[in-house]
Every structure is written in structure tokens, then in C-alpha cells.
Short mmCIF file of N, CA and C in Angstrom, two decimals:
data_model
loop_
_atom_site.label_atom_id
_atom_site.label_comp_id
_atom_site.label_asym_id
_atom_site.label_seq_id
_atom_site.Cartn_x
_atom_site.Cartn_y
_atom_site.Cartn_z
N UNK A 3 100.05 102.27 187.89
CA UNK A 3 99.38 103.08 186.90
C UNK A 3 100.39 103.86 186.05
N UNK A 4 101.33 104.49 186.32
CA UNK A 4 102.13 104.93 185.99
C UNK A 4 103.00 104.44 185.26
N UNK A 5 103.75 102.82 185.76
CA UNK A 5 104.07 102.10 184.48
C UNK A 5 103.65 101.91 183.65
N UNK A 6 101.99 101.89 183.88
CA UNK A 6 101.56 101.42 182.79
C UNK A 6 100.90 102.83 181.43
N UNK A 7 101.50 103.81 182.00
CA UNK A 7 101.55 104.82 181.30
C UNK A 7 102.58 105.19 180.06
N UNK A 8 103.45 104.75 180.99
CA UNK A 8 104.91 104.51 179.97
C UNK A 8 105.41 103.54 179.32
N UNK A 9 104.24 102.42 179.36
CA UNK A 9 104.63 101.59 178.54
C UNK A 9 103.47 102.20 177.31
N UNK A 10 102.56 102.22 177.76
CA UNK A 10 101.94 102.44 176.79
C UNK A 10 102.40 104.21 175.81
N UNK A 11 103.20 104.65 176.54
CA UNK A 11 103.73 105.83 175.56
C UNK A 11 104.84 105.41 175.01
N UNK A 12 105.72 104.30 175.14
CA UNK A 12 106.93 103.92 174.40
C UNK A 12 106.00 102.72 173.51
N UNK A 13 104.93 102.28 173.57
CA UNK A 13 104.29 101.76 172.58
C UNK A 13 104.05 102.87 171.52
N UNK A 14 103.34 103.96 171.75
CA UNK A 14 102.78 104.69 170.81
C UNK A 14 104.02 104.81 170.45
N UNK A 15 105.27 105.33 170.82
CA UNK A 15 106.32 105.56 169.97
C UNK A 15 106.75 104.87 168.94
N UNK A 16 106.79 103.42 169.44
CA UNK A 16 107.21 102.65 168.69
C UNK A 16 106.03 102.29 167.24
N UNK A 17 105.35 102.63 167.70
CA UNK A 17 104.32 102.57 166.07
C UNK A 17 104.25 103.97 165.02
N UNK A 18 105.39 104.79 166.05
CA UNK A 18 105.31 105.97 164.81
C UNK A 18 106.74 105.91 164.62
N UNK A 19 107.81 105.04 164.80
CA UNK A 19 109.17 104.53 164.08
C UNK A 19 109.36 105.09 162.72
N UNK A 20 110.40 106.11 162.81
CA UNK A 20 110.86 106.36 161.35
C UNK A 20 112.29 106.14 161.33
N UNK A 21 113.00 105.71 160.26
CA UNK A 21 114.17 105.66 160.42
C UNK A 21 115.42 106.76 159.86
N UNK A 22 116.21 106.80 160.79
CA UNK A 22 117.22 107.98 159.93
C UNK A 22 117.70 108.69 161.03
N UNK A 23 118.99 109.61 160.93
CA UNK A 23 118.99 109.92 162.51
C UNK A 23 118.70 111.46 162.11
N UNK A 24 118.75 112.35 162.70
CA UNK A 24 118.82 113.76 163.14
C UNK A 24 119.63 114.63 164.12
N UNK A 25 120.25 115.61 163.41
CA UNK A 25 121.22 116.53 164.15
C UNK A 25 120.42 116.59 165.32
N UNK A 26 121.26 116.78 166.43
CA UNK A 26 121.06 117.16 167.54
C UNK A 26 121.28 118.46 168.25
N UNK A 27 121.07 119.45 168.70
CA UNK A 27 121.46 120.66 169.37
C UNK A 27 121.41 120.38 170.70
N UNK A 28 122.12 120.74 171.80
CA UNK A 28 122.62 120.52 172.99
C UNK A 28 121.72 121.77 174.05
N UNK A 29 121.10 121.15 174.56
CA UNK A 29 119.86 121.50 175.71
C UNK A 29 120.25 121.71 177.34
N UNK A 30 120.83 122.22 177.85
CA UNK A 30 120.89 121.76 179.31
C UNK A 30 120.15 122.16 179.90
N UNK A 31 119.88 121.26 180.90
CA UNK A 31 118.40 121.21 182.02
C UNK A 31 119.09 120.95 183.37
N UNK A 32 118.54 122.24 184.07
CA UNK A 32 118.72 122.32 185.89
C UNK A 32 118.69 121.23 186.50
N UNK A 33 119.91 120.80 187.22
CA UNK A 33 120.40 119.77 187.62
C UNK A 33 119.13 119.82 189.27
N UNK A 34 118.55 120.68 189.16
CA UNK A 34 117.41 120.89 190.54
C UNK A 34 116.07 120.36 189.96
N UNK A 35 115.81 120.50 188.61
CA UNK A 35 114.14 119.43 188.06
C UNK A 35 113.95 118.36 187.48
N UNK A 36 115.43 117.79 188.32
CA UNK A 36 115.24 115.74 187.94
C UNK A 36 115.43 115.66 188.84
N UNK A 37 114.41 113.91 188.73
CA UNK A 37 114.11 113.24 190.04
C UNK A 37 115.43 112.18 189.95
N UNK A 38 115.93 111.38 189.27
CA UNK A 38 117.01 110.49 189.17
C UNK A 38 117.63 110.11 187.92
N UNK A 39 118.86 110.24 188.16
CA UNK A 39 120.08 110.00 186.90
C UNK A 39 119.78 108.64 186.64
N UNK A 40 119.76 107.47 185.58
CA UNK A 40 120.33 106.68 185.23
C UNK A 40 120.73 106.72 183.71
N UNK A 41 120.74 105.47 183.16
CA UNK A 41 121.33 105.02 181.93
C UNK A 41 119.88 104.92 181.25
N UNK A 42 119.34 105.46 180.33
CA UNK A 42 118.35 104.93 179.59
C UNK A 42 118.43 104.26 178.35
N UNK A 43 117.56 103.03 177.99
CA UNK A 43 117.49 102.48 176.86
C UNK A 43 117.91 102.96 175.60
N UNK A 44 118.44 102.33 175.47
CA UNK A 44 118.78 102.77 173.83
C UNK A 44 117.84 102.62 172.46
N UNK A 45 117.08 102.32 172.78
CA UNK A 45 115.80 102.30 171.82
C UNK A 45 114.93 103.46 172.30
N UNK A 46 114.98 103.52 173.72
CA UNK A 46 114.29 104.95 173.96
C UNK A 46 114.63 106.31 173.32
N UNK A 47 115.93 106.18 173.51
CA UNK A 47 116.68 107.37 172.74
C UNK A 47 116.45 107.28 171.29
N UNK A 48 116.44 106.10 170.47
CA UNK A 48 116.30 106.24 169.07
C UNK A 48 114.72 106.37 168.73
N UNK A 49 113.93 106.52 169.70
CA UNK A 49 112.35 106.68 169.31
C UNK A 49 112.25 108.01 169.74
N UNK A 50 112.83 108.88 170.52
CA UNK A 50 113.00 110.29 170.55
C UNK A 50 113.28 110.86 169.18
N UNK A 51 114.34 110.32 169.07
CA UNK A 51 115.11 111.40 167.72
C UNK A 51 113.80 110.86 166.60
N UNK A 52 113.03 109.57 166.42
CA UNK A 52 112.17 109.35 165.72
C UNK A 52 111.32 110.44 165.59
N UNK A 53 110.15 110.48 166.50
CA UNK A 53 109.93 111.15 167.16
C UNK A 53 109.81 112.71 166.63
N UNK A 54 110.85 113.41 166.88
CA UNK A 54 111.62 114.55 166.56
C UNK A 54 111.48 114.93 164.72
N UNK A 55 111.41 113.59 164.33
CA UNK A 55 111.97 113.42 162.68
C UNK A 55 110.54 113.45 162.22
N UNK A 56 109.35 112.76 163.07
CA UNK A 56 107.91 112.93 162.84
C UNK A 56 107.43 114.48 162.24
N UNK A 57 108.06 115.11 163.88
CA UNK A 57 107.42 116.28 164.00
C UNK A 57 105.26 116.69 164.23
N UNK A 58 104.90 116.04 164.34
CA UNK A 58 103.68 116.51 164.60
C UNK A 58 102.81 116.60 165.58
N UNK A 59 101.86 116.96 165.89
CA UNK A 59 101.38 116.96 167.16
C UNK A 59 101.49 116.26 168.25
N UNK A 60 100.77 115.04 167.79
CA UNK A 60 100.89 113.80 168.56
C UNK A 60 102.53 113.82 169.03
N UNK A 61 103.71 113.71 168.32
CA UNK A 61 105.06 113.06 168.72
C UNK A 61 105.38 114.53 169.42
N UNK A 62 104.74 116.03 169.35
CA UNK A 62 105.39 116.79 169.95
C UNK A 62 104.66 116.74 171.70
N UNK A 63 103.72 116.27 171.60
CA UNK A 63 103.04 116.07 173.06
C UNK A 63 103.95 114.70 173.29
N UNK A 64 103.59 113.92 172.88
CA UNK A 64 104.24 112.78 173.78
C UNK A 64 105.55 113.11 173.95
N UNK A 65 106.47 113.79 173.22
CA UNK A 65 107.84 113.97 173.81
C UNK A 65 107.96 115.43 174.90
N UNK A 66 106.69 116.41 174.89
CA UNK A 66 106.37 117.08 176.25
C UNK A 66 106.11 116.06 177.54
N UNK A 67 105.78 114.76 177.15
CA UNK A 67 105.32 114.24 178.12
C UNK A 67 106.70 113.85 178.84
N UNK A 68 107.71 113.41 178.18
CA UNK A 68 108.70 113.23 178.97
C UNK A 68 109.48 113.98 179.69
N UNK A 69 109.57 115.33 179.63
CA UNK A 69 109.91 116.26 180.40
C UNK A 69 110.03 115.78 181.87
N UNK A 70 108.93 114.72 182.40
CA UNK A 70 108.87 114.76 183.61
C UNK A 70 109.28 113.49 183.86
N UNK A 71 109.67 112.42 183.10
CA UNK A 71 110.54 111.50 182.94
C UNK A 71 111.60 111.11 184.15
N UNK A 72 111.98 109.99 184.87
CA UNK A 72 112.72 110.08 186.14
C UNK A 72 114.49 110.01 185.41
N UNK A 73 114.50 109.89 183.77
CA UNK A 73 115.67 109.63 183.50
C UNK A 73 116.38 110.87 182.68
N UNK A 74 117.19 111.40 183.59
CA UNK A 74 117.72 113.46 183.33
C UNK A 74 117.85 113.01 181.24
N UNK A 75 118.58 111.79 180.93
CA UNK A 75 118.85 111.77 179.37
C UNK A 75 117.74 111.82 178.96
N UNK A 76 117.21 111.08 179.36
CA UNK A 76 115.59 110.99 178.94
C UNK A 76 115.04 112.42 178.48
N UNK A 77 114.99 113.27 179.38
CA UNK A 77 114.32 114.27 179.66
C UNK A 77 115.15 115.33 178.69
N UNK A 78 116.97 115.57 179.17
CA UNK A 78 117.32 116.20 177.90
C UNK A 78 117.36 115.97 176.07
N UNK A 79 117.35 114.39 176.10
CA UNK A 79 116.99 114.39 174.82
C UNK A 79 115.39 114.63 174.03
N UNK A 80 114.44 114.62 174.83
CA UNK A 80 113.13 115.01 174.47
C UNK A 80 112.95 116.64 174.23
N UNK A 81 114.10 116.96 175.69
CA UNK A 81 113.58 118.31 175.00
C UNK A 81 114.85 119.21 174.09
N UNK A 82 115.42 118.47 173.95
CA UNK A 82 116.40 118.45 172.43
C UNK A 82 115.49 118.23 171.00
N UNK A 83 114.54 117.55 171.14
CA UNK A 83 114.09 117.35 169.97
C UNK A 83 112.80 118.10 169.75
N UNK A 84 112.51 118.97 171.01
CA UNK A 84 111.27 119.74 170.66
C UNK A 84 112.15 120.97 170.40
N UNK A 85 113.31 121.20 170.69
CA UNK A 85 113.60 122.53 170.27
C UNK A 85 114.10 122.74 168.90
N UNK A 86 114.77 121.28 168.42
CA UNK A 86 114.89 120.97 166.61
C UNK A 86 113.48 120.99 166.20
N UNK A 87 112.41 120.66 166.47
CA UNK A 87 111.11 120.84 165.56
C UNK A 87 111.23 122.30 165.75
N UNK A 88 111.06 123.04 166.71
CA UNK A 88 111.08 124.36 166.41
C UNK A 88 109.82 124.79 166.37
N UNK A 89 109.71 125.84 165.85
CA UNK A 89 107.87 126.58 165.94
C UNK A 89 106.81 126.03 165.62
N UNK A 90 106.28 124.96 165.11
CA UNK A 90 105.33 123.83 165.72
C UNK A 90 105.39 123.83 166.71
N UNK A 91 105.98 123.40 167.43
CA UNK A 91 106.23 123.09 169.08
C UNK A 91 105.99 123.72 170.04
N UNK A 92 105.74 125.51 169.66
CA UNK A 92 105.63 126.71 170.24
C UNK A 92 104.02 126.21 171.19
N UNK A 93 103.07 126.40 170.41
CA UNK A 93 101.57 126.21 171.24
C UNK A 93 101.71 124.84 172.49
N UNK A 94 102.01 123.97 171.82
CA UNK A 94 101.77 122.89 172.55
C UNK A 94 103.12 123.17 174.07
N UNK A 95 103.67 123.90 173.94
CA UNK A 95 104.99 124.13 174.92
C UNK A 95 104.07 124.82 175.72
N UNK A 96 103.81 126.24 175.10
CA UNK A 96 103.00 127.39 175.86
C UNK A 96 101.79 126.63 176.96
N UNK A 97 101.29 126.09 176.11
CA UNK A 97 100.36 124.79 177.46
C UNK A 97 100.71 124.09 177.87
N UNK A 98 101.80 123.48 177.99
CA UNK A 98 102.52 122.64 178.75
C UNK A 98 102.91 123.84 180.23
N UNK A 99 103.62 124.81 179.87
CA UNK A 99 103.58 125.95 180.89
C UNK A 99 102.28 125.87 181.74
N UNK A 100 101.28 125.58 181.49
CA UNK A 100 100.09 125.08 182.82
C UNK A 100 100.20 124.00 183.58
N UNK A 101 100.47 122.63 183.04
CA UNK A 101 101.03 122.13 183.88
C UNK A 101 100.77 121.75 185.32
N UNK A 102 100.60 120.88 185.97
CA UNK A 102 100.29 120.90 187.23
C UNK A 102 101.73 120.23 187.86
N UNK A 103 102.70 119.04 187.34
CA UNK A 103 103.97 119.40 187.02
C UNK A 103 105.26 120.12 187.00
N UNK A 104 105.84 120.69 187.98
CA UNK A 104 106.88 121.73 187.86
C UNK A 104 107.83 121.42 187.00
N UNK A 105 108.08 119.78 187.09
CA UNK A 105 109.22 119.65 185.28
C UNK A 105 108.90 119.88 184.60
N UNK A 106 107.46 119.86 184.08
CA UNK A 106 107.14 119.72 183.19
C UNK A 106 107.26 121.31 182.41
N UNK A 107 106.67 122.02 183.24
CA UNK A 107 106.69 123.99 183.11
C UNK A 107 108.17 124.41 182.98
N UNK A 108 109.12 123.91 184.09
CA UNK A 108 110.35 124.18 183.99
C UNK A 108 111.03 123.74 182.43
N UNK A 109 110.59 122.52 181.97
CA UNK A 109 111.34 122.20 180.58
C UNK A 109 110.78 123.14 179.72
N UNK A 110 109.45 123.21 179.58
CA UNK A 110 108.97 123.54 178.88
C UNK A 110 109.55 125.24 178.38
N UNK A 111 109.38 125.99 179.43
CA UNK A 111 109.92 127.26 179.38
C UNK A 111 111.31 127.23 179.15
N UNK A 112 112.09 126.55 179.49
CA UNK A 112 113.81 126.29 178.77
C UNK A 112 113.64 126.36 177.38
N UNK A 113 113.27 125.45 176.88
CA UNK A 113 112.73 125.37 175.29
C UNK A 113 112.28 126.07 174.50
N UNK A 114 111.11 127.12 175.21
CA UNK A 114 110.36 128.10 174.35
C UNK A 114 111.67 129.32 174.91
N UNK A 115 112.33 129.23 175.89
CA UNK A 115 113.28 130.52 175.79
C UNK A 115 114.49 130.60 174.93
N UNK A 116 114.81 128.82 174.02
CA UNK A 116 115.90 128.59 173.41
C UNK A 116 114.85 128.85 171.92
N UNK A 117 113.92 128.52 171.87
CA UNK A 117 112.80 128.47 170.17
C UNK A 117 113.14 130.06 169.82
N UNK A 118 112.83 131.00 171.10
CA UNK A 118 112.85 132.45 170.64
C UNK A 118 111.35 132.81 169.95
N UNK A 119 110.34 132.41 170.35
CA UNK A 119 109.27 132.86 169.59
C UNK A 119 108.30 133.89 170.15
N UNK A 120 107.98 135.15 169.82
CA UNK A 120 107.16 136.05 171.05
C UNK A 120 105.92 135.75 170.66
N UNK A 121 105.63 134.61 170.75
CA UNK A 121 104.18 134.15 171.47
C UNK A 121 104.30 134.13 172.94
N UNK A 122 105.27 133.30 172.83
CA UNK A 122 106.11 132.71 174.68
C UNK A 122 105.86 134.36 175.26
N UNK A 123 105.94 134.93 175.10
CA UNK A 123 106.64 136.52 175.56
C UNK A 123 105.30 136.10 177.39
N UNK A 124 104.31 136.46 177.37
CA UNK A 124 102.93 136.64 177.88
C UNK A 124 103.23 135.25 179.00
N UNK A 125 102.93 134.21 178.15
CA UNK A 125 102.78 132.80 178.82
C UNK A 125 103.61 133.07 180.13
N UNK A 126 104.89 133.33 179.30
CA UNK A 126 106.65 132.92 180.34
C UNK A 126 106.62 133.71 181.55
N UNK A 127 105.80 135.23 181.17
CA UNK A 127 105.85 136.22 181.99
C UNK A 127 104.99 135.54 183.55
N UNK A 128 103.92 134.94 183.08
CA UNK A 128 103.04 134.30 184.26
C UNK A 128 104.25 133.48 185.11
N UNK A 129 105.02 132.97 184.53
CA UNK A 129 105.73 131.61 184.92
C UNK A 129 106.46 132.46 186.13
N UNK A 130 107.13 133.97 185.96
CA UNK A 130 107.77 134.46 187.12
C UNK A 130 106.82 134.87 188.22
N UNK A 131 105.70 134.15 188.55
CA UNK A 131 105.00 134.02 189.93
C UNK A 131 104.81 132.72 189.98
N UNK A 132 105.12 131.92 189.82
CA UNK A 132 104.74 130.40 189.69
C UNK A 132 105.04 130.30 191.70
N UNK A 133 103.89 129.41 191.53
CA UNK A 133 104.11 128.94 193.48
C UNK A 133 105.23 128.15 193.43
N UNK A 134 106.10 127.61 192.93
CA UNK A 134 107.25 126.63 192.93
C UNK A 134 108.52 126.85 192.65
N UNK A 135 109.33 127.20 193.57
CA UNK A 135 110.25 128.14 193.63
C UNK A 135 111.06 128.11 192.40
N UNK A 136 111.19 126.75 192.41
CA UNK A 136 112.39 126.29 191.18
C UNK A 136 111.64 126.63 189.83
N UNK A 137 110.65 126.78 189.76
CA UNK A 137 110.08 126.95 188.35
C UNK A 137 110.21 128.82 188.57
N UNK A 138 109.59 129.41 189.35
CA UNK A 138 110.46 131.42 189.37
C UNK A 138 111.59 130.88 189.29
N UNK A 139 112.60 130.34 189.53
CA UNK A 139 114.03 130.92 189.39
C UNK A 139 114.55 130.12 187.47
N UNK A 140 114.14 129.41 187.65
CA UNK A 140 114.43 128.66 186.11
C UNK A 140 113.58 129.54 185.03
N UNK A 141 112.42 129.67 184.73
CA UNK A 141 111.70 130.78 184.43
C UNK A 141 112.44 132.13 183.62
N UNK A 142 112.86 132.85 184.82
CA UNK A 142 113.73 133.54 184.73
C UNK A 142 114.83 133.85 183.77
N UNK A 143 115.58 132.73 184.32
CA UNK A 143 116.96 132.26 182.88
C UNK A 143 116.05 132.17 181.64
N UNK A 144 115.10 131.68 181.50
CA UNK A 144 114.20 130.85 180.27
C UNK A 144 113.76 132.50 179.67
N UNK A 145 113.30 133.23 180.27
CA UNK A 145 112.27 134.35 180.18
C UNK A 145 113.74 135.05 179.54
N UNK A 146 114.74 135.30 180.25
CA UNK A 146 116.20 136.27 180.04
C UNK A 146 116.41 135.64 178.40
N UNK A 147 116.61 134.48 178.29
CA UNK A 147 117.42 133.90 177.18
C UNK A 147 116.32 134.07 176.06
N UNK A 148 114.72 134.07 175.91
CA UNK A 148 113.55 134.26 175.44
C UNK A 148 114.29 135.41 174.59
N UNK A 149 114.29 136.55 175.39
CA UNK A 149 114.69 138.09 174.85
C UNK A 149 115.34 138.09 174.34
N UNK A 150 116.74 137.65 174.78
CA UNK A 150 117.89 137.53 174.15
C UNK A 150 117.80 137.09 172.89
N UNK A 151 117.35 135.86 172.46
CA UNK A 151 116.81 135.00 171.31
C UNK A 151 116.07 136.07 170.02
N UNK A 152 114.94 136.48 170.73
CA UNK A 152 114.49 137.55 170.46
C UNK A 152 115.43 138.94 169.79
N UNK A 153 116.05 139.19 170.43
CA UNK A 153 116.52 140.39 170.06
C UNK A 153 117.46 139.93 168.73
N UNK A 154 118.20 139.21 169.13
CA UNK A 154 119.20 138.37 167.89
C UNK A 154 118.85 137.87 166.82
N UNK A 155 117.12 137.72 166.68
CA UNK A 155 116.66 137.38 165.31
C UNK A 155 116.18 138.71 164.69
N UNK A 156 116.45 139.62 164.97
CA UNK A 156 116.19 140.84 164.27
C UNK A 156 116.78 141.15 163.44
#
């Protein structure tokens, strides 16, 4: 079932193909909320940055969806490209923070603590009781760097 989830989400990708590349900004994600390192496709990666270049609902959920992705590139380049869309990305992140998923909450809150937007402020705050340890301690950094972000766009 699950493969057949991801094929059918690297289908949808591939029918929203744009071409051109896009700057990248550099994301790092807790080497504790991936399940396994490998090499991912190289068409995967160029339907991310697609993707990214879309910008709209649809491509900002499906690239939340990879957050939980078994491939760590995978996962940092998706959420590389939700943090280049930028404040679009804010709502659909903030619910991703529900989640049943701990990657998924854990990326998610990395992202909205690098966006800097005080919508996040409320959401993130829930996230430091989360039942899942690694999501309180990641949280945290996410929630710290939130402020920080925050304070620096003043």
C-alpha cells in the first residue's frame, strides 16, 4: 500500500513538471528522525525543486508529505523547498504539526522555526508536550530558532 502511495505521489509530481532550477538554502534535519540513508533518484530531486518552483498548495502538501520519506536527501531537500516557498507554506506546516507522524511534526516545526512566522508562535508551543520524546526535544531548537527568527525581522 505504501508503495503504491509513492508511486502515485511521484506521479502527481511528475504531471506538475516545471522546468528551471532554483536556489537552494541549506536545511539540516536531526540525524534521530530518519528511518534510512540512501542515494535517491535523481529525477526525484529534480521534481522537488519543481515542485518548490510551483509553489502551491497541492506541491506544498505533497512535498510535506515527504518529510516522512525513508530517504534523509529526500526528506532534506523537500523541506528545503518548503522553506524557499516561504509564507504560503506557513498554514499547511502548522497542520502538518498534528500529524500522527513524529517526522512528519519534527520537519515540519524545523521549517516553520527557520520561515520565522508568529502564526507558528501557539502551534510550536503545543509541540513542547508532544508524547514523543524526539519531537519535545527537536521542537525546542525549532521553537528557540522560531524567536530568534522572529526577533531579527524586526
Amino acid at each position: 500500500m505504501k508503495a503504491i502511495i509513492y508511486i502515485s505521489v511521484i506521479s502527481m509530481i511528475s504531471i506538475l513538471l516545471i522546468s528551471g532550477c532554483v536556489e537552494q538554502k541549506n536545511v539540516d534535519i536531526p540525524k534521530n528522525s530518519l528511518l534510512v540513508t540512501q542515494t535517491p533518484n535523481a529525477s526525484t530531486l529534480e521534481n522537488i525543486k519543481d515542485l518548490q518552483k510551483i509553489g502551491d498548495n497541492k506541491s506544498i502538501e505533497l512535498l510535506i508529505s515527504m518529510f516522512n520519506d525513508k530517504n534523509e536527501q529526500v526528506q532534506q531537500y523537500a523541506m528545503t523547498a518548503v522553506w524557499n516557498i516561504g509564507e504560503p507554506a506557513v498554514e499547511p506546516l502548522i497542520q502538518a504539526l498534528k500529524s500522527q507522524d513524529p517526522n512528519i511534526r519534527i520537519c515540519a516545526a524545523i521549517v516553520l522555526g527557520k520561515i520565522g512566522d508568529k502564526r507558528a508562535i501557539e502551534p510550536m508551543k503545543q509541540l513542547l508536550n508532544d508524547t514523543d520524546e524526539r519531537v519535545r526535544i527537536e521542537s525546542q531548537k525549532a521553537y528557540s530558532e522560531l524567536n530568534t527568527t522572529l526577533h531579527t525581522k524586526r
